[in-house]
Amino acid sequence: MTPADSLRNLGVRATSNGGELRVWSEHADAIELCIFDHTDPNWIVRTVAMVRDSHNVWVGRSRTLTAGRRYGIRVSGPAGPTHSFHPEKTLIDPYARGLARVGPDQWQSTMVDGGFDWAGTVKPNTPMDHSVVYEAHVRGLTKLSAAMPVELRGTYAGLAHESTIAYLKNLGVTAVELLPVQSFVSEQRLIKQGLSNYWGYNTLNFFTPHADYATQAAQSEGPEAVLREFKGMVKLLHEAGLEVILDVVYNHTAEEGPAGPVTSLRGIDNATYYRQNAKGHYIDVTGCGNTVNFGHDVPMRLVLDSLRYWANEVQIDGFRFDLAATLGRDGDVNYTPDHPLLTAIRDDPDLAGVKLIAEPWDVGMGGWQTGNFPSGWSEWNDRYRDRMRSFWLTDVAAVRNNSTSDSGIGRFASRLAGSANTFSLERGPLASLNFITAHDGFTMADLTAYNVKHNVGNGEANRDGTDGNNSFNHGVEGPTRDVTILRTRRRAMRNLLGTLLLSAGVPMLTAGDEFGRSQRGNNNAYCHDSELTWLDWNFDDWQQDLHRVSRQLLALRRENPALRPVRFGRPGQITPSASQMDWYNAAGASMSEADWNSPQERTLQYLAASTPEHEAFNRILLIVHGLETPTDVTLPLHSGVSGYTVLWDSSHDDIREVQNSYAPGARLTMHATSMLLLRAEEARA
């Protein structure tokens, strides 16, 4: 085990005697610091033989190494199946805060000053129960925006433009979760096909912002300006009360498989940084060619130092960890929830208050770990996603075709109430990051318009992307002018949005779903940096309507704390900040076990009352009806409830046209596949 203190100050830093570079490598036998000319990237103006200390940290110093200077390292070492030393290659410092592209697939580290005036701006620190995450792509969000100058579109500055911030605030989300913005490159296979990695899950360096998302002016000025633009984006979003969450990819790197590029970790110490057996065969649990070895202290420290940098120097509010199960694999490549990296991230005082969101799986043995992360972590809840899609889409299709639906109302209700069957009592509903869609997979509109994927444009003969979409085209594959089908699809979108935004847990809305964005049936558009993936801000009338519904639902979530429990309730007890839940069938009677488990039972009434600690008391009634035939519902009689007021109805675009108040015990008609949210009015004593 490497002593933690011996790994302090890795990377480059300024000292009174110039710059000092510290690099860890156990198996190297020599490392050379190369400092480059300011203008000629091929001219090395100074080389320094770095000296190894007793803990395998190599140190080099030079007065020439100052802010703005490009540098790199050349590493030599033994041959052997687990090693990949190439002393002729100039490698990227794993801790570099700046990167300069000096040629095709050629990069040099850059020393940056990093100074920035935050002017007193602080993190919003939005409580998890008030959080609504908006997953977005820096370029795709504003590339087609007409509300800002052309030079800002698709950039960090464009994301922080007043028009973007106004849109996000008006919508009602609290945080933007950005697809990868750590420096990345396209895979060699994509480059040969003339395609690019648009999403960014192919990290080149864990500390530097992706330069291509900066304005051309910042790119021309250099890495310092790129970092300054990124920090400026964070500052402006924070001033508006919006948090910034980064989707981070620590599970693998852009060096790909053993025959891939040698840019940094592979050439520094392949035997340590990547999982492999004694014969040098990579153990790949990511499906991306390599897997970072979190059975060793040094790669773990690299991740912790990277997170500390982004959270403190760049003021990032949270992280979503791609293929996070990989980060919890021990020396034997087995996942364990008490893995020292997972607990260190949670317990590190330098990361206190930072939101931690896991994608709780990878592609290795035992890789599906939803519900099995330690306390303090939230998780993408794929069980929630699949259940809610099935209830509103494939189950409806099955019933329409005279088949039995996959399940009745019980499993839907479990997800609606916070997935207590997946997350422990101690972790509570906020451990569930609820989502219907994400960057990978169908958009919400496409879920209602396509039964199968249409990925031919990805260059893999439609083999890529999942076939398990749980989608339903409602009678026609793709675009149609059939008014009835269009009306049904749009109601399905409203039901999906309503389910997401009214469920217990933390909702994540994918950018564009709030107004029905389509990717024309492509459910794996990772290689399309084009109008296919960019948001089109010219809304049709029906998109304006859907956007208004999304705003309304977000406001209702914000205004009704009964929808946002912090804890799971305990039977027979009143638990603070855990909504008291009562469940009724269509007849207004308490749900029986048969009601819960019957595939034919597709209607329920969910009465939730808050048990407030910090907000006023609130009680709501949510009625869910999952059949394409209307049904009558008798509203429940409940002690303390004097009446019900309609807040939202998914079967209507405008509830001002419908009856808005009912007495307990009253009967009303639920329209085909619809949801109805009502506020339960308290009886006066």
XYZ file of C-alpha atoms in Angstrom:
685
model
C 0.000 0.000 0.000
C 1.302 3.440 -0.937
C 1.276 5.928 1.993
C -1.305 8.601 1.231
C 0.980 11.473 2.215
C 3.594 10.351 -0.302
C 1.135 11.059 -3.119
C 0.572 14.711 -2.204
C 0.996 17.449 -4.798
C 1.166 15.159 -7.822
C 1.229 17.103 -11.059
C 2.836 20.471 -11.610
C 2.877 23.393 -9.199
C 4.639 26.711 -8.928
C 7.380 27.114 -6.316
C 9.803 29.901 -5.487
C 12.330 28.104 -7.684
C 10.078 27.649 -10.704
C 7.811 24.779 -11.570
C 7.929 21.371 -9.898
C 6.443 18.262 -11.507
C 5.655 15.120 -9.516
C 4.662 11.885 -11.315
C 4.103 8.443 -9.813
C 5.436 5.291 -11.509
C 6.532 2.094 -9.808
C 7.859 0.261 -12.833
C 9.607 3.027 -14.804
C 13.381 3.114 -14.719
C 13.687 6.716 -15.973
C 11.384 9.713 -16.522
C 12.345 12.870 -18.317
C 10.535 16.204 -18.074
C 10.405 17.915 -21.483
C 9.671 21.638 -21.681
C 8.641 23.031 -25.064
C 9.168 26.285 -26.877
C 6.294 28.752 -26.644
C 5.719 28.763 -30.400
C 7.225 25.584 -31.833
C 5.591 22.435 -30.382
C 8.407 20.265 -31.725
C 11.236 22.210 -30.109
C 12.206 21.034 -26.638
C 13.961 23.941 -24.935
C 14.879 22.056 -21.792
C 14.907 18.494 -20.472
C 15.138 17.507 -16.836
C 15.956 14.030 -15.566
C 13.385 13.376 -12.877
C 14.449 11.760 -9.602
C 12.563 8.904 -7.940
C 11.863 9.046 -4.195
C 11.317 6.093 -1.879
C 7.596 5.964 -2.741
C 8.006 5.856 -6.548
C 7.201 9.539 -6.999
C 9.440 11.092 -9.634
C 10.271 14.788 -9.189
C 11.608 17.310 -11.703
C 12.108 21.065 -11.302
C 12.878 23.875 -13.690
C 12.701 27.679 -13.634
C 11.573 27.420 -17.255
C 8.390 25.635 -16.197
C 5.984 28.525 -15.592
C 2.352 29.344 -16.256
C 1.545 29.097 -19.959
C 4.423 26.746 -20.706
C 3.762 23.444 -22.483
C 5.464 20.345 -21.161
C 5.354 16.562 -21.249
C 7.130 13.497 -19.939
C 9.042 10.662 -21.559
C 9.107 7.417 -19.649
C 11.310 4.368 -20.134
C 11.092 1.036 -18.407
C 11.372 -2.708 -18.810
C 9.791 -4.771 -21.553
C 7.265 -7.420 -20.639
C 3.656 -8.435 -21.190
C 2.244 -6.050 -18.550
C 4.327 -3.031 -19.585
C 3.966 -0.522 -22.409
C 6.900 1.866 -22.124
C 7.599 4.011 -25.188
C 10.391 6.464 -24.354
C 10.091 8.020 -27.798
C 6.562 9.272 -26.981
C 5.871 12.468 -25.074
C 3.094 11.716 -22.585
C 0.428 13.802 -20.894
C 0.871 14.498 -17.198
C -2.139 12.708 -15.608
C -2.617 15.746 -13.340
C -2.282 18.396 -16.055
C -4.695 21.314 -15.547
C -4.288 22.440 -19.133
C -3.947 20.659 -22.482
C -2.847 22.043 -25.819
C -3.526 20.269 -29.094
C -0.330 20.497 -31.151
C -1.265 18.189 -34.028
C -3.638 15.409 -35.031
C -3.964 13.206 -31.945
C -1.040 15.084 -30.399
C -1.368 16.814 -27.049
C 0.955 18.552 -24.641
C 0.325 19.372 -20.997
C 0.181 23.057 -20.144
C 0.900 24.717 -16.828
C -1.915 27.102 -15.937
C -2.175 29.710 -13.219
C -5.857 28.976 -12.568
C -6.584 32.330 -10.958
C -10.216 33.431 -11.086
C -12.334 36.017 -9.310
C -15.449 34.286 -7.992
C -16.620 37.634 -6.583
C -18.161 35.986 -3.561
C -20.337 33.574 -5.539
C -21.174 30.453 -3.540
C -22.667 27.096 -4.390
C -26.488 26.949 -4.261
C -26.462 23.786 -2.088
C -29.931 22.756 -3.200
C -31.310 20.034 -0.882
C -31.717 16.698 -2.643
C -35.472 16.632 -2.040
C -35.783 19.951 -3.886
C -33.429 18.926 -6.709
C -34.517 18.394 -10.294
C -31.636 17.382 -12.564
C -31.564 18.446 -16.231
C -29.231 16.236 -18.272
C -27.778 18.238 -21.140
C -24.951 18.355 -23.656
C -22.921 21.579 -23.704
C -22.876 21.825 -27.483
C -26.280 20.324 -28.180
C -28.148 22.582 -25.777
C -27.385 25.892 -27.493
C -25.913 25.064 -30.923
C -29.190 26.014 -32.660
C -30.174 28.822 -30.315
C -31.090 32.058 -32.063
C -31.166 33.895 -28.741
C -27.413 34.461 -28.553
C -24.552 35.522 -30.836
C -23.365 32.843 -33.254
C -19.931 32.677 -31.662
C -21.417 31.617 -28.323
C -23.625 28.823 -29.601
C -22.618 25.360 -28.449
C -20.062 26.649 -25.926
C -19.571 27.019 -22.189
C -20.329 30.710 -22.613
C -23.496 29.808 -24.489
C -24.650 27.603 -21.641
C -24.127 30.551 -19.300
C -25.795 33.047 -21.637
C -28.671 34.968 -20.101
C -31.160 33.353 -22.507
C -30.117 29.827 -21.506
C -30.239 30.631 -17.813
C -33.635 32.289 -18.206
C -34.954 29.193 -19.974
C -33.689 26.838 -17.273
C -35.065 28.995 -14.470
C -38.411 29.383 -16.208
C -38.622 25.632 -16.736
C -38.041 25.014 -13.032
C -35.037 22.671 -12.897
C -32.396 23.169 -10.203
C -29.254 21.594 -11.681
C -27.711 20.954 -15.064
C -25.948 17.610 -15.396
C -23.471 17.968 -18.233
C -22.427 15.063 -20.406
C -18.633 14.633 -20.157
C -16.670 17.886 -20.230
C -13.319 16.509 -19.114
C -11.004 16.466 -22.136
C -11.883 13.591 -24.439
C -11.131 12.316 -27.932
C -12.901 10.114 -30.451
C -12.140 6.408 -30.619
C -9.849 5.223 -33.402
C -12.678 3.207 -34.954
C -14.916 6.272 -35.236
C -12.149 8.374 -36.746
C -11.622 5.772 -39.463
C -15.362 5.859 -40.210
C -15.371 9.640 -40.459
C -17.473 9.918 -37.302
C -16.820 11.472 -33.900
C -17.590 10.773 -30.280
C -20.275 13.361 -29.560
C -21.172 12.283 -26.037
C -17.600 12.346 -24.729
C -17.268 9.080 -22.810
C -13.622 8.612 -23.809
C -11.550 10.656 -21.389
C -8.080 11.886 -22.291
C -7.351 13.688 -19.019
C -9.241 13.905 -15.719
C -8.436 17.534 -14.832
C -8.876 19.634 -17.968
C -12.101 21.012 -19.473
C -12.789 19.924 -23.031
C -11.371 22.749 -25.151
C -13.674 22.266 -28.148
C -16.641 23.454 -26.056
C -15.002 26.817 -25.397
C -15.502 29.776 -27.719
C -13.064 30.143 -30.579
C -11.655 33.199 -28.852
C -10.819 31.200 -25.723
C -9.418 28.309 -27.734
C -7.149 30.677 -29.631
C -5.927 32.260 -26.404
C -5.076 28.872 -24.906
C -5.806 26.519 -21.986
C -5.858 29.296 -19.378
C -8.661 31.060 -21.253
C -10.579 27.810 -21.737
C -10.461 27.159 -17.991
C -11.475 30.748 -17.296
C -14.501 30.431 -19.598
C -15.513 27.205 -17.866
C -15.275 28.788 -14.428
C -17.188 31.794 -15.708
C -19.993 29.456 -16.787
C -20.148 27.872 -13.334
C -20.137 31.273 -11.672
C -23.058 32.618 -13.720
C -25.102 29.464 -13.217
C -24.475 29.640 -9.475
C -25.492 33.290 -9.378
C -28.801 32.159 -10.874
C -29.197 29.455 -8.229
C -28.468 26.602 -10.640
C -26.121 23.784 -9.691
C -23.618 22.168 -12.049
C -23.180 18.384 -11.988
C -20.547 16.734 -14.165
C -20.868 13.324 -15.787
C -17.399 11.921 -15.126
C -15.732 8.914 -16.762
C -13.097 7.407 -14.485
C -13.766 3.754 -15.291
C -11.669 3.740 -18.485
C -9.593 6.115 -20.594
C -9.105 7.048 -24.236
C -6.073 4.755 -24.489
C -8.552 1.986 -25.452
C -7.331 -1.632 -25.687
C -3.709 -2.833 -25.548
C -3.138 -1.833 -29.176
C -4.690 1.603 -28.662
C -3.017 4.985 -28.343
C -0.304 5.548 -25.740
C -0.963 9.042 -24.420
C -0.563 8.979 -20.645
C -1.298 6.265 -18.058
C -0.360 3.323 -20.304
C 3.064 4.732 -21.017
C 3.655 5.797 -17.402
C 2.806 2.513 -15.670
C 0.535 0.204 -17.621
C 0.947 -2.609 -15.081
C -0.546 -0.469 -12.307
C -3.126 1.743 -13.957
C -5.023 -0.882 -15.997
C -6.539 -4.180 -14.928
C -4.806 -7.119 -16.580
C -3.652 -10.630 -15.864
C -0.076 -11.857 -15.607
C 0.079 -12.328 -19.377
C -0.848 -8.716 -19.976
C -4.369 -9.502 -21.208
C -6.660 -6.645 -20.239
C -9.595 -7.379 -17.934
C -12.231 -5.159 -19.499
C -15.432 -4.677 -17.479
C -16.324 -1.407 -19.233
C -16.668 -2.586 -22.820
C -14.349 0.232 -23.861
C -11.046 -1.608 -24.238
C -9.505 -0.947 -20.832
C -10.490 -0.707 -17.172
C -8.761 1.521 -14.658
C -7.429 -0.563 -11.771
C -9.174 0.518 -8.586
C -7.638 -2.393 -6.758
C -4.565 -0.138 -6.354
C -4.099 2.987 -4.234
C -2.601 5.221 -6.922
C -5.490 5.147 -9.446
C -7.851 5.694 -6.511
C -5.860 8.743 -5.442
C -5.951 10.066 -9.008
C -9.759 10.005 -8.959
C -9.995 11.597 -5.512
C -7.594 14.381 -6.472
C -9.529 15.005 -9.683
C -12.832 15.244 -7.803
C -11.326 17.590 -5.207
C -10.020 19.830 -7.958
C -13.352 20.116 -9.766
C -15.375 20.483 -6.556
C -13.163 23.145 -5.001
C -11.104 24.931 -7.640
C -13.913 24.874 -10.213
C -16.810 24.868 -7.705
C -18.682 21.903 -9.189
C -21.733 20.838 -7.152
C -21.922 17.129 -7.924
C -20.814 14.229 -10.053
C -22.549 11.465 -11.954
C -20.144 8.528 -12.204
C -20.268 6.622 -15.478
C -20.203 2.814 -15.005
C -19.712 3.389 -11.298
C -19.702 -0.326 -10.451
C -16.176 -0.359 -11.922
C -15.052 2.072 -9.212
C -16.187 -0.431 -6.598
C -14.267 -3.467 -7.875
C -11.548 -4.759 -5.582
C -8.232 -6.450 -6.348
C -10.083 -9.589 -7.418
C -12.342 -7.539 -9.734
C -15.382 -8.153 -7.512
C -17.784 -5.340 -6.710
C -18.125 -4.456 -3.042
C -20.207 -1.548 -1.690
C -17.619 -0.824 1.001
C -14.836 -0.441 -1.552
C -12.363 2.134 -0.187
C -12.781 4.411 -3.203
C -16.582 4.593 -2.897
C -16.418 5.297 0.819
C -13.494 7.716 0.467
C -15.409 9.782 -2.087
C -18.362 9.925 0.287
C -16.348 10.647 3.445
C -13.683 13.014 2.112
C -14.052 16.359 3.946
C -12.947 18.149 0.779
C -16.017 16.712 -0.941
C -18.503 17.455 1.839
C -21.894 18.453 0.448
C -21.077 17.307 -3.078
C -23.856 15.322 -4.746
C -22.797 11.779 -5.686
C -24.785 9.944 -8.353
C -23.822 6.473 -9.539
C -24.600 4.734 -12.783
C -24.710 1.499 -10.770
C -23.548 -1.018 -13.330
C -20.840 -2.027 -15.758
C -20.543 -4.902 -18.244
C -18.414 -7.257 -16.120
C -19.511 -10.253 -14.067
C -21.757 -9.092 -11.234
C -21.886 -5.673 -12.811
C -25.548 -4.833 -12.201
C -25.615 -3.241 -8.735
C -28.708 -1.023 -8.605
C -29.557 -0.484 -4.942
C -26.195 -1.755 -3.715
C -24.176 1.432 -3.376
C -23.257 2.740 0.064
C -25.290 5.325 1.943
C -24.544 8.868 0.830
C -24.833 7.902 -2.828
C -27.819 8.271 -5.154
C -28.175 5.911 -8.110
C -29.641 5.970 -11.573
C -32.655 3.723 -11.038
C -32.994 1.610 -14.175
C -35.698 -0.449 -12.488
C -37.763 2.720 -12.195
C -37.144 3.560 -15.859
C -38.147 0.114 -17.106
C -41.241 -0.191 -14.912
C -42.646 3.209 -15.801
C -42.043 2.712 -19.510
C -43.692 -0.701 -19.354
C -46.742 0.561 -17.496
C -47.514 3.401 -19.893
C -46.273 1.862 -23.149
C -45.677 -1.865 -23.581
C -48.399 -2.893 -21.127
C -50.852 -0.671 -22.984
C -49.745 -2.236 -26.266
C -50.241 -5.715 -24.808
C -53.772 -4.955 -23.628
C -54.596 -3.372 -26.980
C -53.505 -6.620 -28.641
C -55.636 -8.703 -26.258
C -52.644 -9.926 -24.276
C -52.053 -9.715 -20.547
C -50.077 -6.726 -19.377
C -46.648 -7.362 -17.907
C -47.858 -6.430 -14.445
C -50.597 -4.603 -12.635
C -50.446 -1.543 -10.473
C -48.381 -2.851 -7.559
C -44.911 -2.653 -9.062
C -45.737 0.722 -10.598
C -46.778 1.988 -7.165
C -43.556 0.754 -5.558
C -41.518 2.844 -7.996
C -43.847 5.834 -7.662
C -43.355 5.818 -3.888
C -39.538 5.827 -3.979
C -38.487 2.223 -4.725
C -38.348 0.993 -1.138
C -37.968 -2.513 -2.547
C -34.617 -1.462 -4.044
C -33.168 1.046 -1.583
C -32.761 0.408 2.122
C -34.743 2.168 4.826
C -31.589 3.986 5.919
C -30.894 5.368 2.441
C -34.457 6.438 1.736
C -36.166 7.600 -1.466
C -33.497 10.194 -2.310
C -31.137 7.344 -3.136
C -33.278 6.854 -6.257
C -32.350 9.070 -9.202
C -35.497 8.592 -11.256
C -35.416 8.836 -15.029
C -37.538 7.798 -17.978
C -34.908 8.645 -20.595
C -31.252 9.640 -20.670
C -28.704 10.578 -23.309
C -28.492 6.925 -24.343
C -31.736 5.402 -25.557
C -34.877 6.822 -27.123
C -35.992 10.337 -26.363
C -39.359 10.524 -24.630
C -41.102 11.453 -27.866
C -39.447 8.540 -29.673
C -40.583 6.130 -26.950
C -44.125 6.871 -28.093
C -43.373 6.741 -31.837
C -41.032 3.802 -32.474
C -41.186 0.127 -31.577
C -37.615 -0.563 -32.711
C -34.352 1.357 -32.989
C -33.277 3.017 -36.243
C -29.500 3.296 -35.895
C -28.253 2.586 -39.414
C -26.624 6.020 -39.526
C -24.244 4.958 -36.756
C -22.276 2.801 -39.183
C -22.820 -0.522 -37.415
C -25.639 -1.978 -39.541
C -28.175 -1.234 -36.776
C -26.428 -3.627 -34.367
C -25.550 -0.995 -31.769
C -27.961 0.337 -29.181
C -30.308 -1.624 -26.989
C -33.210 -3.658 -28.331
C -34.976 -3.471 -24.963
C -36.657 -0.114 -25.314
C -40.052 -0.787 -23.703
C -41.536 1.570 -26.267
C -44.826 1.657 -28.199
C -45.427 3.425 -31.493
C -49.223 3.469 -30.997
C -49.941 1.972 -34.402
C -47.487 3.516 -36.866
C -43.689 3.361 -36.849
C -42.277 6.877 -36.858
C -43.876 10.099 -38.099
C -47.566 10.127 -38.939
C -50.350 12.573 -39.732
C -52.984 10.410 -38.096
C -54.658 12.788 -35.633
C -55.797 10.031 -33.274
C -52.345 8.472 -33.046
C -50.720 11.852 -32.509
C -53.177 12.709 -29.753
C -52.535 9.380 -28.018
C -48.756 9.743 -28.287
C -48.865 13.209 -26.757
C -50.993 12.005 -23.881
C -48.472 9.207 -23.336
C -45.702 11.814 -23.142
C -47.695 13.769 -20.577
C -48.186 10.596 -18.538
C -44.485 9.812 -18.652
C -43.560 13.355 -17.649
C -46.187 13.363 -14.915
C -44.954 10.058 -13.544
C -41.336 11.260 -13.487
C -42.020 14.620 -11.881
C -44.591 13.452 -9.340
C -42.682 10.383 -8.063
C -40.782 10.208 -4.789
C -37.044 10.362 -5.398
C -34.865 12.768 -7.387
C -36.087 13.288 -10.970
C -33.767 13.667 -13.939
C -35.213 15.233 -17.073
C -33.322 14.779 -20.336
C -32.912 18.031 -22.245
C -35.578 18.339 -24.917
C -38.013 15.843 -23.428
C -39.915 18.748 -21.933
C -40.983 19.742 -25.440
C -40.945 16.419 -27.273
C -37.576 16.382 -29.042
C -37.014 13.482 -31.467
C -33.874 11.732 -32.718
C -35.853 10.021 -35.487
C -35.712 6.646 -33.734
C -31.942 6.575 -33.133
C -31.436 5.245 -29.610
C -27.633 5.454 -29.581
C -26.733 8.786 -31.180
C -23.299 8.953 -29.543
C -21.525 9.589 -32.854
C -23.738 12.361 -34.261
C -22.662 15.941 -33.670
C -25.425 17.345 -35.857
C -29.008 18.574 -35.997
C -30.025 15.024 -35.055
C -28.761 15.582 -31.516
C -28.869 19.378 -31.149
C -31.983 20.878 -29.576
C -34.260 22.658 -32.053
C -35.746 25.683 -30.328
C -38.417 26.300 -32.989
C -41.403 24.674 -31.284
C -44.532 23.486 -33.037
C -47.815 24.320 -31.301
C -48.043 20.906 -29.653
C -44.490 21.292 -28.369
C -45.413 24.630 -26.826
C -48.279 22.845 -25.061
C -46.011 20.055 -23.808
C -43.446 22.565 -22.607
C -46.154 24.367 -20.654
C -47.203 21.043 -19.081
C -43.592 20.353 -18.081
C -43.298 23.742 -16.414
C -46.593 23.173 -14.616
C -45.533 19.766 -13.333
C -42.230 21.118 -12.067
C -44.074 23.908 -10.256
C -46.479 21.407 -8.694
C -43.569 19.296 -7.479
C -41.964 22.375 -5.969
C -45.199 23.515 -4.280
C -46.278 20.150 -2.834
C -43.789 18.658 -0.352
C -45.929 15.516 -0.021
C -44.462 14.572 -3.416
C -40.881 14.959 -2.127
C -40.339 12.729 0.930
C -36.829 12.635 2.367
C -37.279 9.359 4.231
C -39.245 6.161 3.916
C -42.103 5.870 6.379
C -42.413 3.032 8.866
C -45.729 1.227 9.327
C -47.604 2.523 12.358
C -45.164 5.395 12.933
C -44.958 9.038 11.976
C -41.506 9.604 10.518
C -40.431 13.243 10.012
C -40.100 14.193 6.321
C -41.527 10.846 5.224
C -44.886 11.184 3.497
C -47.707 9.174 5.021
C -49.068 7.104 2.117
C -52.480 5.548 1.770
C -53.497 3.512 -1.253
C -56.993 3.059 -2.658
C -58.500 1.236 -5.611
C -60.908 2.702 -8.141
C -63.835 2.077 -5.770
C -62.222 4.196 -3.071
C -61.480 1.187 -0.860
C -58.070 0.387 0.615
C -56.001 -1.684 -1.777
C -56.119 -5.402 -1.100
C -53.280 -7.802 -1.782
C -55.235 -9.022 -4.797
C -55.466 -5.434 -6.072
C -51.704 -5.011 -5.755
C -50.789 -8.189 -7.602
C -53.480 -8.568 -10.266
C -52.229 -7.847 -13.827
C -55.754 -6.692 -14.626
C -55.721 -3.990 -11.945
C -54.510 -0.834 -13.681
C -56.049 1.940 -11.573
C -55.048 3.285 -8.169
C -55.421 6.295 -5.926
C -52.358 7.446 -3.988
C -53.006 9.746 -1.032
C -49.783 11.222 0.359
C -49.529 13.520 3.384
C -46.289 15.219 4.335
C -44.823 14.938 7.822
C -43.055 18.273 7.706
C -39.915 19.437 9.432
C -39.170 22.524 7.338
C -42.253 23.168 5.190
C -45.984 23.566 5.755
C -48.224 20.510 5.910
C -49.423 19.285 2.537
C -51.567 16.417 1.253
C -52.157 15.347 -2.348
C -54.158 12.681 -4.159
C -52.721 11.194 -7.336
C -54.977 8.985 -9.454
C -53.389 6.755 -12.075
C -55.366 4.920 -14.753
C -53.460 2.670 -17.155
C -56.108 1.375 -19.550
C -57.283 2.777 -22.879
C -60.881 2.630 -21.746
C -62.351 5.210 -19.316
C -63.284 4.139 -15.812
C -65.234 5.632 -12.921
C -63.366 6.346 -9.702
C -64.781 7.034 -6.256
C -62.628 9.485 -4.346
C -61.491 8.186 -0.953
C -63.070 9.143 2.322
C -60.236 10.050 4.665
C -60.243 11.575 8.107
C -59.270 15.214 7.947
C -59.944 15.650 4.222
C -62.844 17.970 3.388
C -62.487 18.018 -0.387
C -60.216 17.682 -3.394
C -59.046 20.375 -5.825
C -57.770 19.443 -9.282
C -54.198 20.593 -9.928
C -53.357 18.735 -13.140
C -55.025 16.333 -15.549
C -52.953 14.550 -18.200
C -56.033 14.026 -20.386
C -56.524 17.779 -20.838
C -54.217 20.472 -22.122
C -56.044 23.082 -20.041
C -57.725 22.123 -16.750
C -59.559 25.444 -16.630
C -62.102 23.751 -18.869
C -62.847 20.893 -16.432
C -64.488 20.629 -13.029
C -61.882 21.532 -10.444
C -63.288 20.503 -7.065
C -64.828 17.346 -5.627
C -66.143 16.145 -2.295
C -64.774 12.990 -0.657
C -66.763 10.029 -1.908
C -67.618 11.770 -5.173
C -67.394 9.859 -8.415
C -65.478 11.071 -11.427
C -64.468 9.576 -14.730
C -60.829 8.898 -15.478
C -60.191 9.193 -19.192
C -58.164 6.647 -21.136
C -54.551 6.221 -19.936
C -54.434 9.287 -17.760
C -53.280 10.786 -14.477
C -55.044 13.238 -12.211
C -53.355 15.216 -9.433
C -55.525 16.819 -6.745
C -54.780 18.711 -3.575
C -56.547 17.274 -0.532
C -58.116 20.144 1.390
C -57.920 19.930 5.162
C -61.123 19.859 7.196
C -61.420 22.706 9.649
C -61.489 21.719 13.289
